[in-house]
mmCIF file of C-alpha atoms in Angstrom:
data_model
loop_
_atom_site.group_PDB
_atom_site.id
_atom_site.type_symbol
_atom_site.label_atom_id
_atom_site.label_comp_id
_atom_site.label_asym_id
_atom_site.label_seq_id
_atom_site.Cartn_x
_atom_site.Cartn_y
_atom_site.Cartn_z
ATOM 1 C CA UNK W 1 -15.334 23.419 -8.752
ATOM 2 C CA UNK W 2 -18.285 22.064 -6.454
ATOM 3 C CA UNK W 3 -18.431 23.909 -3.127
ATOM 4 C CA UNK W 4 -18.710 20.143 -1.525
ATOM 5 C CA UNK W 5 -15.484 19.388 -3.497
ATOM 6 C CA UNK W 6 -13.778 22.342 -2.583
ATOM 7 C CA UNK W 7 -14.295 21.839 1.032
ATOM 8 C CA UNK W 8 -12.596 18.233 1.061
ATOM 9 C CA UNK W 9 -9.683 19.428 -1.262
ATOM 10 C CA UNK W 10 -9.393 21.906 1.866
ATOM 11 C CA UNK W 11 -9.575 19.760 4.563
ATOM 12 C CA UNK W 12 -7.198 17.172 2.948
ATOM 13 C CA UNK W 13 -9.379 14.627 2.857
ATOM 14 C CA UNK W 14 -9.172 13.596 -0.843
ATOM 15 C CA UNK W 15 -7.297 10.998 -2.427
ATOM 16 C CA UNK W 16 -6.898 12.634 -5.993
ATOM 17 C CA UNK W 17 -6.706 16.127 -4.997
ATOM 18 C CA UNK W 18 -4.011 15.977 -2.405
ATOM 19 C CA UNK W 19 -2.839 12.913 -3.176
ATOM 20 C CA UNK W 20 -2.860 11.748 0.176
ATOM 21 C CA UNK W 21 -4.592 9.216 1.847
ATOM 22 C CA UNK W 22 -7.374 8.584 3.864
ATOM 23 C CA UNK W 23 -6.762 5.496 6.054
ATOM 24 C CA UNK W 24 -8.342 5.441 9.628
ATOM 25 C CA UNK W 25 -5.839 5.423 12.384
ATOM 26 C CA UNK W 26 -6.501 2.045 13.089
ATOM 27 C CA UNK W 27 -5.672 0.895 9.854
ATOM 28 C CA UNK W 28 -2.571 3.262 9.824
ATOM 29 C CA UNK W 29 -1.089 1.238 13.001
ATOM 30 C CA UNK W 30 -1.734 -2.048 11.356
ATOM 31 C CA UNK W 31 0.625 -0.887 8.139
ATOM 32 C CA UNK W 32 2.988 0.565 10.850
ATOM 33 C CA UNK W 33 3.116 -2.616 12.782
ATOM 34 C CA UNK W 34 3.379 -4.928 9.452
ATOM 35 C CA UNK W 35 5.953 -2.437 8.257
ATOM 36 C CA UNK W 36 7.992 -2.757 11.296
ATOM 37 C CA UNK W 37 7.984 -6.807 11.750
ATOM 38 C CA UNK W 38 8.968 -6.374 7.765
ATOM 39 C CA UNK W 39 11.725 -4.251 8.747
ATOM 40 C CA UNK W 40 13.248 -6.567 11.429
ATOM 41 C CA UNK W 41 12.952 -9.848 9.232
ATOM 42 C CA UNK W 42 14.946 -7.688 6.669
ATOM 43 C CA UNK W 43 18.095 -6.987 9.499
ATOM 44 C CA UNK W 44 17.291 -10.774 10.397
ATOM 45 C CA UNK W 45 17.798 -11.586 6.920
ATOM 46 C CA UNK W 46 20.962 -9.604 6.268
ATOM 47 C CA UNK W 47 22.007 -11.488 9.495
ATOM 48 C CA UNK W 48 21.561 -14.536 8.416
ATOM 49 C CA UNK W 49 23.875 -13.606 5.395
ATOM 50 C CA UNK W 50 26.172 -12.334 7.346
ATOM 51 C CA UNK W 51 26.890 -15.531 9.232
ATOM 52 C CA UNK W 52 26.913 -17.516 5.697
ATOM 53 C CA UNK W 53 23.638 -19.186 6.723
ATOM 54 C CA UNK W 54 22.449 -22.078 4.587
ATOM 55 C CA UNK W 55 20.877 -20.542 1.395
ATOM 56 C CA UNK W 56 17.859 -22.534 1.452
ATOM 57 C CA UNK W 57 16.762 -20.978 4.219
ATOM 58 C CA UNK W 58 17.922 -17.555 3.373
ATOM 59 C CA UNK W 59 15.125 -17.911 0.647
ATOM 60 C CA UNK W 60 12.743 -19.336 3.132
ATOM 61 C CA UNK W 61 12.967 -16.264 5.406
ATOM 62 C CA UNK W 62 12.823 -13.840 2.322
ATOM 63 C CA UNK W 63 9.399 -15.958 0.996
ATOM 64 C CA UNK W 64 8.214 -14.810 4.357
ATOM 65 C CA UNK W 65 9.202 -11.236 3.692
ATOM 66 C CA UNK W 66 7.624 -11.311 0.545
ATOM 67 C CA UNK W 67 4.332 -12.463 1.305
ATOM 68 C CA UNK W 68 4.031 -9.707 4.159
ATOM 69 C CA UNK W 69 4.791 -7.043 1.718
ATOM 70 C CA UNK W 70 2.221 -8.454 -0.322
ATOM 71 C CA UNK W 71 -0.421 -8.685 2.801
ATOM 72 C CA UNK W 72 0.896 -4.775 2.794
ATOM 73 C CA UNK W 73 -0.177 -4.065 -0.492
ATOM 74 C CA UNK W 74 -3.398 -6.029 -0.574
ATOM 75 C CA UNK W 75 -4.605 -3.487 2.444
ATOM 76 C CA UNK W 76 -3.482 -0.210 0.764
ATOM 77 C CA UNK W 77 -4.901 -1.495 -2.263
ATOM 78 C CA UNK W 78 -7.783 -2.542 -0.637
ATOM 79 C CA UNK W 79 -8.122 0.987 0.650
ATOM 80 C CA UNK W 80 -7.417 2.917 -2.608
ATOM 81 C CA UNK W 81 -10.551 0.976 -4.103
ATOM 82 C CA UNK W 82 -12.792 1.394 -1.704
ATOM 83 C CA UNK W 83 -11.900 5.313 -1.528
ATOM 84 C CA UNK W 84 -9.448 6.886 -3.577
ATOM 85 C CA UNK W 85 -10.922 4.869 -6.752
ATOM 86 C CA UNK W 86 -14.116 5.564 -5.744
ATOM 87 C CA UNK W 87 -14.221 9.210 -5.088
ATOM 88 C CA UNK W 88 -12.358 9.731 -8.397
ATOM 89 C CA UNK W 89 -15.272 8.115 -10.149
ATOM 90 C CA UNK W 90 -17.959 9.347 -8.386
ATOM 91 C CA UNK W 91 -16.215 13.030 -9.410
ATOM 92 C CA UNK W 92 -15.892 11.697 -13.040
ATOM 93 C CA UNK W 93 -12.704 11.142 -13.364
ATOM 94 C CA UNK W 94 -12.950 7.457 -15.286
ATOM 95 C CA UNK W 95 -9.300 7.890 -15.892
ATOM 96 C CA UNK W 96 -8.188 6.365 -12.258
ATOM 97 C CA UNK W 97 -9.318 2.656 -13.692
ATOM 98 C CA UNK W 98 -6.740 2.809 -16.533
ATOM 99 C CA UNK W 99 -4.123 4.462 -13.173
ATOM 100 C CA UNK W 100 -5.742 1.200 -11.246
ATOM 101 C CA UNK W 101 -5.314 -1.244 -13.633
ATOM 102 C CA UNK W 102 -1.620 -0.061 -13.903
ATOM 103 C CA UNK W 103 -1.293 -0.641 -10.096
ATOM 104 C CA UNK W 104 -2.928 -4.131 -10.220
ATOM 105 C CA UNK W 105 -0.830 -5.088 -13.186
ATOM 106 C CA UNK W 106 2.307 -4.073 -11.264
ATOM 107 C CA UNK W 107 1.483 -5.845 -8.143
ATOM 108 C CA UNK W 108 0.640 -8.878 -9.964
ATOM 109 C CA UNK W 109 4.188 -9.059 -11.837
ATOM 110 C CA UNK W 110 5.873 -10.249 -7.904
#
């Protein structure tokens, strides 16, 4: 093992290694905030069920929760391929397309 390579697997900075991420703070309080107006549209959807809302826009409401899962996902994906994905190339590990292509394919099945 590389001394460079080494040193990030120490300081947790790598993607593969670890398998952890490396988002910037900023980015981290984005997901966080996305996460959390997700997380109240959910107990606003349940709500809505609960008081035998019209179905039609039961759906409506859950079209809105899916689409800001999917802005979720196109962030951390975003992120993994610009890093993670990269990194693991760079350190020639050409097995993290077939992993990515995996991902992709599963993200595109919603």
């Amino acid at each position: 093992m590389s001394e460079k390579h080494e040193e990030v697997m120490n300081a947790g900075e790598s993607c593969h290694s670890a398998r952890k991420s490396h988002h910037s703070e900023e980015t981290k309080k984005n997901l966080v905030t996305r996460l959390n107006r997700i997380e109240g549209q959910i107990r606003g959807v349940k709500g809505l069920i609960e008081r035998d809302t019209y179905c039609d826009d039961v759906i409506t409401q859950i079209s809105a929760i899916q689409s800001a899962l999917n802005g979720v996902s196109k962030i951390l994906l975003e992120g993994h391929m610009k890093n993670c994905v990269v990194e693991r190339i760079q350190d020639g590990e050409l097995e993290v397309v077939d992993e990515l292509l995996v991902t992709m394919q599963r993200l595109m099945k919603k």
